């Protein structure tokens, strides 16, 4: 091929040299062109030409592909037109998908473009004028790219190409049968959509639009956002506003943006219709409207929910639905920065926290909620939109991502469990059908595909997924080979409630839970209350706005044992409180509080917490030595899936991406099942010795680290909290769980007493009726009721109890049928709806049936229906004896219940759970053995007699019996890093006690709008500059040390984490900072802790000499050790303003300098500068990526622990060191 004249010309034109490796990207400077763009026809022949060029470059210069050297210019292969509408298609599958989704597509005119020559000059001009759409880069991703090229062109893989074509054909046919969308390239991505939006509006990048007259350059005078009215729609509005503000901030000042609002919810009653444009508005109406349940509610998820008639109503009343975004002040700029700027990630935590506290306080004080879009609203500010509407999305995204401490469930998971438990789904149901039931019965407003994935996640049980799966996986729910992503489609798999879920979520707790209400429908409870903390059983992972959480899984039996230990402690406390002189009780078994170490079912590796820091640990896979030239890997760290490990670890060791690197291993073979892992790896003796010296677990990436410093959960009050240890989670859970048992006993006692009283009255009534003491024939109901009252019959005890319990427990108590039916609480929602209908009937058709005037109090006769409406069958001997037996049984149960304490009830539930757990484990083991011990049949002799022969076990999938297991060694660098981070966590942390908004704080500092924009853009550029090699960091660190020695001013170190530099000395904690007064207001910087005593201790060290009206700033003294500056992204703003002020020509005021005894001062000497540091509240959720520290500094950046030297002025400096843990 290289002898071809055309190929030789191409090589010469590009400046390529045979034999050149082009290893580094700098080697591309030797070429004549920085890119090679392929412009071929868009049909299949053109695709072949593209492939040949790519294969030639890959064969001769494979590294060029890794440097993203090749691009392709695409043009439409087909266009359809209908009038002025034109739709281009860049592949035939894309056109076929459009055909399938478009009715009457035959009415469109189609034109096929064979090649570039088919396009007209006008069309070609359009293509080249929109290069972003037609210029596609070939991006090298992984070794998969090399293998794909080899598969397509290597002659040795001819048979594999047959399978390749066959599989592709089968996949296409299957998708056609199942009506699934086809896969194709050249889709319209987000960047393309944004480019089109900018083009439509006529916006120009770089244009300032300073004056309002500049708007005449645009194609439209306004930009109207028409998004859904729910929280996701608010997010879309915010993203559009942020984009415009980032690129053209002046447009916001010219009132360029509007929004078109539609109702998110409507309530109707007869002909009365009330629309609501926000959920807080609807909640306020609920609180102020008696019997609001009688109104019919309809939720409008998006614009598509509205009918054509409703849409006409909206557009006919534009004044109500057209809202202008009015720029007010610098608060608007700051609000947008607060919501979207990555530098203010930790401040978003405070933003969400303060908003939650404000809402809760208003609810406690019965104050009206703040919401936008009131009846007379014509315009709103960006600040109000961010703080009243967008914050609701931020809170919602956090709630959807972070579970509750009580049940470990996120809202979507809780909705699924609610439907499964209330519908008692113990029979298999198709996953697709279950998702429909959940959406119907729990007011689920998001995509059902997401709900389907959640159902599959609750049923998965492979290693690393769930220690206890709440749903049974009846079908292919995914394996550890691909981490569960290989699950079958939802319409093929079935599920049901698992027995362990029924043992964890006791049905007797359901009447005591607080059920939520949405769209007028009673839905899932605020949280369930299982018998053990399930959040620790299955772990939790999630990322919300400002917050994230990462909790590993633990052994359910260990958690159950610790719950029993806490129970026994409570028993002893209560027993000794009743009789202090009593001796400790001797128990038959000894309970100890077991250490909580992460644990995953069926994981055979090792999980170890570090001795000096129990918030960090390592997870080790399993590897063993078979001989001097081979090892086997029989388990991987939790979360590392088999296929991923093969492609990203072993393949890169066997086939390095760079040609100048020798393979690290000779070969490997796989012997996996869907539940087990086994790699057998061949090595040379030299390679084995090298890996053994450096550590096999580290070399083969079989050692992963984890931390327990980001355990963020919603507590039982619904407030976000960060927990320091799993033991702290267990203690809070146990306290609430035990209180629930106290309530459960009260409820069960009241229920049994009402049932006993009712049966007593029924039995007595039957007896007196048989004895003709009571005669009801031919009497008015009022007379019968008066007779029953005179004979001291009770009003319906169960009905009276339900009314009392509803007030006492603040929940809707379910109707009891008096026979202890286990399904009596199965359908909560249906019973509530029935009760509402009954109430309507009573109001409209029934008036209270009072007794005669001789009765002192008018009594509702319906309270005696349980006697008056009694069936004649109850007067028979058999039924009478049955009632008497039931009466006796209820009294016995009541007596037994009264003798048991809440702790006894808890222990019974734990014993039942442990029994079910052992039963489930035994069943799993039996199923595994049945899969291994298969039998086959074979004919023997002419008689056709069959003999059973045992099928041999697949021994190759199990660890080799002669393998020597290698003990993992923890990386010393990791141990050292943990020790350094542990020292850093022992610092004092401050927050502002005055809960003013961040925006108000910055406005009081006098920052202008233009400064904010410039500051944030400079901030992003500064963050991008950070980095460099270890050698560079070391040299810059040395320079910093010299600067420190030559400087008379003290140094404040920017706190950070640095993995590359292990020689960092332990740093001291920051000094406490006095109160700070801003414009007459005192702001306290104290500890963010609920313990008041601790706050007092912290403040006593530095508040004693401070005045409320005046700040006495103490001058910083030189310290032998550097001082830490707290993380605070807000200091970015303050630091930039400080730098700007210091560049002014005004002469700074001369500060007073206290001379040391015997010292002399000259004019040229540097004076110490008074320094003030704003400290941020400790973030509830820290980022996993602690190495990415952004620093605002004018001094050389030595490493990510860079230091900032004070300027030689008397101005205050605000210092910043914040991490990139955002959203």
Short mmCIF file of C-alpha atoms in Angstrom, two decimals, residues 478-784:
data_model
loop_
_atom_site.label_atom_id
_atom_site.label_comp_id
_atom_site.label_asym_id
_atom_site.label_seq_id
_atom_site.Cartn_x
_atom_site.Cartn_y
_atom_site.Cartn_z
CA UNK A 478 -27.31 -8.16 36.71
CA UNK A 479 -24.08 -9.74 37.90
CA UNK A 480 -20.76 -8.64 39.29
CA UNK A 481 -19.25 -9.14 35.83
CA UNK A 482 -20.58 -5.72 34.80
CA UNK A 483 -21.72 -4.30 38.14
CA UNK A 484 -25.40 -4.90 37.45
CA UNK A 485 -25.52 -3.03 34.14
CA UNK A 486 -26.10 -6.36 32.37
CA UNK A 487 -29.63 -6.71 33.80
CA UNK A 488 -32.38 -7.79 31.43
CA UNK A 489 -35.15 -5.49 30.26
CA UNK A 490 -37.86 -4.69 32.80
CA UNK A 491 -40.53 -6.49 30.78
CA UNK A 492 -38.69 -9.81 31.08
CA UNK A 493 -37.93 -9.98 34.80
CA UNK A 494 -40.15 -10.44 37.86
CA UNK A 495 -39.85 -9.59 41.53
CA UNK A 496 -41.67 -9.68 44.86
CA UNK A 497 -41.08 -8.78 48.49
CA UNK A 498 -38.33 -10.81 50.13
CA UNK A 499 -39.01 -12.52 53.48
CA UNK A 500 -36.19 -10.51 55.04
CA UNK A 501 -37.88 -7.25 54.05
CA UNK A 502 -41.06 -8.38 55.81
CA UNK A 503 -38.97 -9.24 58.89
CA UNK A 504 -37.22 -5.84 58.84
CA UNK A 505 -40.31 -3.68 58.25
CA UNK A 506 -42.85 -4.87 60.81
CA UNK A 507 -46.48 -4.33 59.85
CA UNK A 508 -47.37 -3.23 63.41
CA UNK A 509 -45.26 -0.08 62.93
CA UNK A 510 -47.26 1.13 59.95
CA UNK A 511 -50.09 2.85 61.90
CA UNK A 512 -47.48 4.85 63.85
CA UNK A 513 -45.62 6.32 60.89
CA UNK A 514 -46.06 9.86 59.61
CA UNK A 515 -47.47 9.59 56.10
CA UNK A 516 -46.83 12.32 53.56
CA UNK A 517 -49.46 13.90 51.36
CA UNK A 518 -48.91 15.00 47.80
CA UNK A 519 -51.45 16.20 45.25
CA UNK A 520 -54.16 15.41 47.80
CA UNK A 521 -53.05 11.78 47.94
CA UNK A 522 -51.68 10.01 50.99
CA UNK A 523 -48.36 8.53 49.95
CA UNK A 524 -45.30 6.95 51.57
CA UNK A 525 -44.27 7.80 55.14
CA UNK A 526 -41.56 10.27 56.03
CA UNK A 527 -39.44 7.23 56.86
CA UNK A 528 -39.89 3.60 57.80
CA UNK A 529 -38.50 2.19 61.01
CA UNK A 530 -36.82 -1.22 60.50
CA UNK A 531 -35.49 -3.29 63.37
CA UNK A 532 -31.83 -2.59 62.52
CA UNK A 533 -30.26 0.42 60.76
CA UNK A 534 -30.59 -0.68 57.15
CA UNK A 535 -28.61 2.35 56.03
CA UNK A 536 -25.58 0.51 57.41
CA UNK A 537 -26.72 -2.86 56.06
CA UNK A 538 -26.67 -1.86 52.38
CA UNK A 539 -24.66 1.36 52.57
CA UNK A 540 -25.44 4.59 50.77
CA UNK A 541 -23.87 6.62 47.99
CA UNK A 542 -25.18 9.80 46.44
CA UNK A 543 -24.32 13.31 45.25
CA UNK A 544 -26.75 16.18 45.63
CA UNK A 545 -26.44 19.96 45.51
CA UNK A 546 -23.67 20.94 47.90
CA UNK A 547 -23.83 17.62 49.74
CA UNK A 548 -22.72 14.08 49.04
CA UNK A 549 -22.64 10.90 51.08
CA UNK A 550 -20.58 7.73 51.09
CA UNK A 551 -21.41 5.00 53.60
CA UNK A 552 -20.11 1.40 53.32
CA UNK A 553 -22.08 -1.72 54.18
CA UNK A 554 -21.91 -3.66 57.45
CA UNK A 555 -22.80 -7.13 58.70
CA UNK A 556 -26.52 -7.34 59.58
CA UNK A 557 -25.85 -9.86 62.39
CA UNK A 558 -23.28 -7.52 63.96
CA UNK A 559 -25.79 -4.67 63.87
CA UNK A 560 -28.45 -6.93 65.39
CA UNK A 561 -26.06 -7.95 68.17
CA UNK A 562 -25.26 -4.31 68.98
CA UNK A 563 -28.96 -3.46 69.08
CA UNK A 564 -29.45 -6.27 71.60
CA UNK A 565 -26.52 -4.91 73.62
CA UNK A 566 -28.16 -1.47 73.75
CA UNK A 567 -31.46 -3.09 74.73
CA UNK A 568 -29.86 -4.91 77.64
CA UNK A 569 -28.26 -1.69 78.80
CA UNK A 570 -31.67 0.02 78.77
CA UNK A 571 -33.19 -2.82 80.75
CA UNK A 572 -30.49 -2.58 83.39
CA UNK A 573 -30.86 1.20 83.62
CA UNK A 574 -34.60 0.95 84.16
CA UNK A 575 -34.28 -1.92 86.65
CA UNK A 576 -31.65 -0.09 88.72
CA UNK A 577 -33.68 3.14 88.53
CA UNK A 578 -36.63 1.32 90.08
CA UNK A 579 -34.50 -0.36 92.80
CA UNK A 580 -30.93 0.99 93.19
CA UNK A 581 -30.10 -1.65 95.79
CA UNK A 582 -30.84 -4.54 93.44
CA UNK A 583 -27.90 -6.65 92.28
CA UNK A 584 -27.00 -6.84 88.57
CA UNK A 585 -28.96 -9.52 86.80
CA UNK A 586 -27.09 -12.58 85.54
CA UNK A 587 -27.95 -13.47 81.94
CA UNK A 588 -27.43 -16.84 80.32
CA UNK A 589 -25.61 -15.29 77.38
CA UNK A 590 -22.95 -12.58 77.38
CA UNK A 591 -23.41 -9.69 74.97
CA UNK A 592 -20.55 -7.43 73.93
CA UNK A 593 -20.54 -4.39 71.69
CA UNK A 594 -18.82 -5.55 68.51
CA UNK A 595 -16.62 -3.27 66.44
CA UNK A 596 -18.24 -2.12 63.23
CA UNK A 597 -16.01 -2.90 60.26
CA UNK A 598 -17.35 -2.68 56.68
CA UNK A 599 -18.61 -6.07 55.49
CA UNK A 600 -20.02 -7.33 52.20
CA UNK A 601 -21.85 -10.60 51.76
CA UNK A 602 -19.84 -13.32 49.95
CA UNK A 603 -16.75 -11.10 49.72
CA UNK A 604 -13.71 -13.26 50.48
CA UNK A 605 -11.14 -10.48 50.63
CA UNK A 606 -9.96 -8.47 53.62
CA UNK A 607 -11.36 -5.18 54.91
CA UNK A 608 -9.24 -3.46 57.52
CA UNK A 609 -9.53 -0.19 59.41
CA UNK A 610 -6.28 1.53 60.27
CA UNK A 611 -5.29 1.27 63.91
CA UNK A 612 -4.41 4.94 64.31
CA UNK A 613 -7.44 6.25 62.45
CA UNK A 614 -10.71 4.32 62.33
CA UNK A 615 -12.10 6.66 59.72
CA UNK A 616 -9.83 5.29 57.01
CA UNK A 617 -9.28 1.78 55.78
CA UNK A 618 -8.34 -0.50 52.92
CA UNK A 619 -10.17 -3.19 50.98
CA UNK A 620 -7.92 -5.96 49.65
CA UNK A 621 -8.73 -8.47 46.98
CA UNK A 622 -7.45 -12.04 47.09
CA UNK A 623 -4.41 -13.29 45.20
CA UNK A 624 -2.37 -16.45 45.68
CA UNK A 625 0.93 -17.78 44.39
CA UNK A 626 0.59 -20.95 42.29
CA UNK A 627 4.27 -21.32 41.35
CA UNK A 628 7.27 -19.12 40.57
CA UNK A 629 5.75 -18.00 37.30
CA UNK A 630 2.01 -17.72 37.93
CA UNK A 631 -0.49 -16.26 40.39
CA UNK A 632 -4.26 -16.37 40.66
CA UNK A 633 -6.73 -13.62 41.61
CA UNK A 634 -9.91 -15.00 43.16
CA UNK A 635 -11.56 -11.83 44.40
CA UNK A 636 -11.48 -8.13 43.58
CA UNK A 637 -11.96 -5.10 45.83
CA UNK A 638 -15.61 -4.25 46.40
CA UNK A 639 -16.90 -2.04 43.60
CA UNK A 640 -14.33 -3.26 41.06
CA UNK A 641 -16.26 -5.28 38.50
CA UNK A 642 -14.76 -8.22 36.68
CA UNK A 643 -15.00 -6.92 33.13
CA UNK A 644 -13.74 -3.49 34.12
CA UNK A 645 -10.75 -5.02 35.88
CA UNK A 646 -9.93 -7.11 32.87
CA UNK A 647 -10.09 -4.21 30.41
CA UNK A 648 -8.45 -1.50 32.50
CA UNK A 649 -5.86 -3.44 34.48
CA UNK A 650 -4.84 -6.74 32.96
CA UNK A 651 -5.21 -5.66 29.34
CA UNK A 652 -3.09 -2.56 29.90
CA UNK A 653 -0.44 -4.71 31.60
CA UNK A 654 -0.44 -7.22 28.76
CA UNK A 655 -0.79 -4.65 25.94
CA UNK A 656 0.69 -1.29 27.06
CA UNK A 657 -0.61 1.74 25.20
CA UNK A 658 2.92 2.94 24.49
CA UNK A 659 5.13 0.88 22.22
CA UNK A 660 8.27 1.69 24.20
CA UNK A 661 6.89 -0.01 27.34
CA UNK A 662 7.34 -3.75 27.77
CA UNK A 663 4.35 -5.88 28.87
CA UNK A 664 4.19 -6.41 32.62
CA UNK A 665 2.70 -9.92 32.34
CA UNK A 666 3.05 -12.74 29.84
CA UNK A 667 -0.55 -13.90 29.64
CA UNK A 668 -3.71 -14.42 31.64
CA UNK A 669 -6.72 -16.73 31.52
CA UNK A 670 -10.22 -16.28 32.89
CA UNK A 671 -12.32 -18.82 34.84
CA UNK A 672 -15.26 -16.77 36.08
CA UNK A 673 -18.87 -17.44 36.88
CA UNK A 674 -21.60 -14.86 37.37
CA UNK A 675 -20.85 -14.88 41.12
CA UNK A 676 -17.12 -15.72 41.39
CA UNK A 677 -13.88 -14.34 40.01
CA UNK A 678 -10.71 -16.18 38.99
CA UNK A 679 -7.83 -14.92 36.87
CA UNK A 680 -4.71 -17.04 36.36
CA UNK A 681 -1.79 -14.79 35.35
CA UNK A 682 1.48 -15.95 33.86
CA UNK A 683 4.63 -14.02 34.77
CA UNK A 684 8.36 -14.37 34.28
CA UNK A 685 10.44 -14.93 37.39
CA UNK A 686 11.92 -11.44 37.08
CA UNK A 687 8.44 -9.90 36.84
CA UNK A 688 7.19 -11.90 39.81
CA UNK A 689 10.16 -10.81 41.92
CA UNK A 690 9.57 -7.17 40.95
CA UNK A 691 5.87 -7.29 41.78
CA UNK A 692 6.47 -9.19 45.01
CA UNK A 693 8.97 -6.57 46.18
CA UNK A 694 6.61 -3.65 45.51
CA UNK A 695 3.55 -5.58 46.74
CA UNK A 696 1.36 -7.75 44.56
CA UNK A 697 -1.86 -6.18 45.80
CA UNK A 698 -0.64 -2.68 44.98
CA UNK A 699 0.90 -3.71 41.64
CA UNK A 700 -2.25 -5.47 40.45
CA UNK A 701 -4.56 -2.79 41.88
CA UNK A 702 -6.11 -5.17 44.36
CA UNK A 703 -5.98 -2.66 47.20
CA UNK A 704 -8.54 0.14 47.40
CA UNK A 705 -8.88 2.73 50.12
CA UNK A 706 -12.03 4.12 51.69
CA UNK A 707 -12.92 6.69 54.30
CA UNK A 708 -15.71 7.17 56.80
CA UNK A 709 -15.56 10.96 56.92
CA UNK A 710 -18.45 11.64 54.56
CA UNK A 711 -21.36 9.86 56.25
CA UNK A 712 -24.09 12.42 55.60
CA UNK A 713 -27.71 11.51 56.26
CA UNK A 714 -31.06 13.08 56.99
CA UNK A 715 -31.72 12.56 60.69
CA UNK A 716 -35.14 11.57 62.05
CA UNK A 717 -36.14 15.27 62.06
CA UNK A 718 -35.31 15.57 58.34
CA UNK A 719 -32.20 17.69 58.92
CA UNK A 720 -28.93 16.94 57.14
CA UNK A 721 -26.19 15.82 59.50
CA UNK A 722 -22.71 14.44 59.13
CA UNK A 723 -22.02 11.49 61.40
CA UNK A 724 -18.54 10.83 62.67
CA UNK A 725 -18.80 7.05 62.93
CA UNK A 726 -21.22 4.17 62.30
CA UNK A 727 -21.57 3.82 66.08
CA UNK A 728 -23.05 7.33 66.22
CA UNK A 729 -25.57 6.33 63.55
CA UNK A 730 -26.48 3.22 65.56
CA UNK A 731 -27.04 5.18 68.77
CA UNK A 732 -29.38 7.72 67.16
CA UNK A 733 -31.23 4.96 65.33
CA UNK A 734 -31.63 2.91 68.52
CA UNK A 735 -33.01 5.87 70.46
CA UNK A 736 -35.73 6.54 67.88
CA UNK A 737 -36.41 2.84 67.30
CA UNK A 738 -36.92 2.17 71.03
CA UNK A 739 -39.27 5.14 71.28
CA UNK A 740 -41.27 3.63 68.41
CA UNK A 741 -41.62 0.41 70.44
CA UNK A 742 -42.99 2.46 73.33
CA UNK A 743 -45.55 3.97 70.98
CA UNK A 744 -46.25 0.59 69.41
CA UNK A 745 -47.01 -0.97 72.78
CA UNK A 746 -49.35 1.91 73.67
CA UNK A 747 -51.12 1.53 70.35
CA UNK A 748 -51.35 -2.26 70.58
CA UNK A 749 -52.64 -2.08 74.16
CA UNK A 750 -55.26 0.49 73.18
CA UNK A 751 -56.28 -1.59 70.17
CA UNK A 752 -56.60 -4.80 72.19
CA UNK A 753 -58.49 -3.03 74.97
CA UNK A 754 -60.97 -1.59 72.46
CA UNK A 755 -61.38 -5.01 70.86
CA UNK A 756 -61.89 -6.67 74.25
CA UNK A 757 -64.41 -4.03 75.27
CA UNK A 758 -66.27 -4.43 72.00
CA UNK A 759 -66.41 -8.23 72.35
CA UNK A 760 -67.56 -7.86 75.96
CA UNK A 761 -70.42 -5.64 74.84
CA UNK A 762 -71.30 -7.96 71.95
CA UNK A 763 -71.29 -11.07 74.15
CA UNK A 764 -73.41 -9.36 76.78
CA UNK A 765 -75.83 -8.07 74.14
CA UNK A 766 -76.24 -11.57 72.67
CA UNK A 767 -76.83 -13.04 76.10
CA UNK A 768 -79.45 -10.41 77.06
CA UNK A 769 -81.12 -10.66 73.68
CA UNK A 770 -81.45 -14.43 74.01
CA UNK A 771 -82.83 -13.97 77.52
CA UNK A 772 -85.30 -11.34 76.18
CA UNK A 773 -83.88 -8.68 78.49
CA UNK A 774 -83.32 -6.48 75.44
CA UNK A 775 -86.20 -6.16 72.96
CA UNK A 776 -85.59 -4.21 69.78
CA UNK A 777 -88.51 -5.40 67.66
CA UNK A 778 -90.89 -2.69 66.45
CA UNK A 779 -88.99 0.12 68.21
CA UNK A 780 -87.45 3.28 66.90
CA UNK A 781 -83.68 3.38 66.64
CA UNK A 782 -83.58 6.32 69.02
CA UNK A 783 -85.49 4.30 71.60
CA UNK A 784 -83.18 1.32 71.18
#
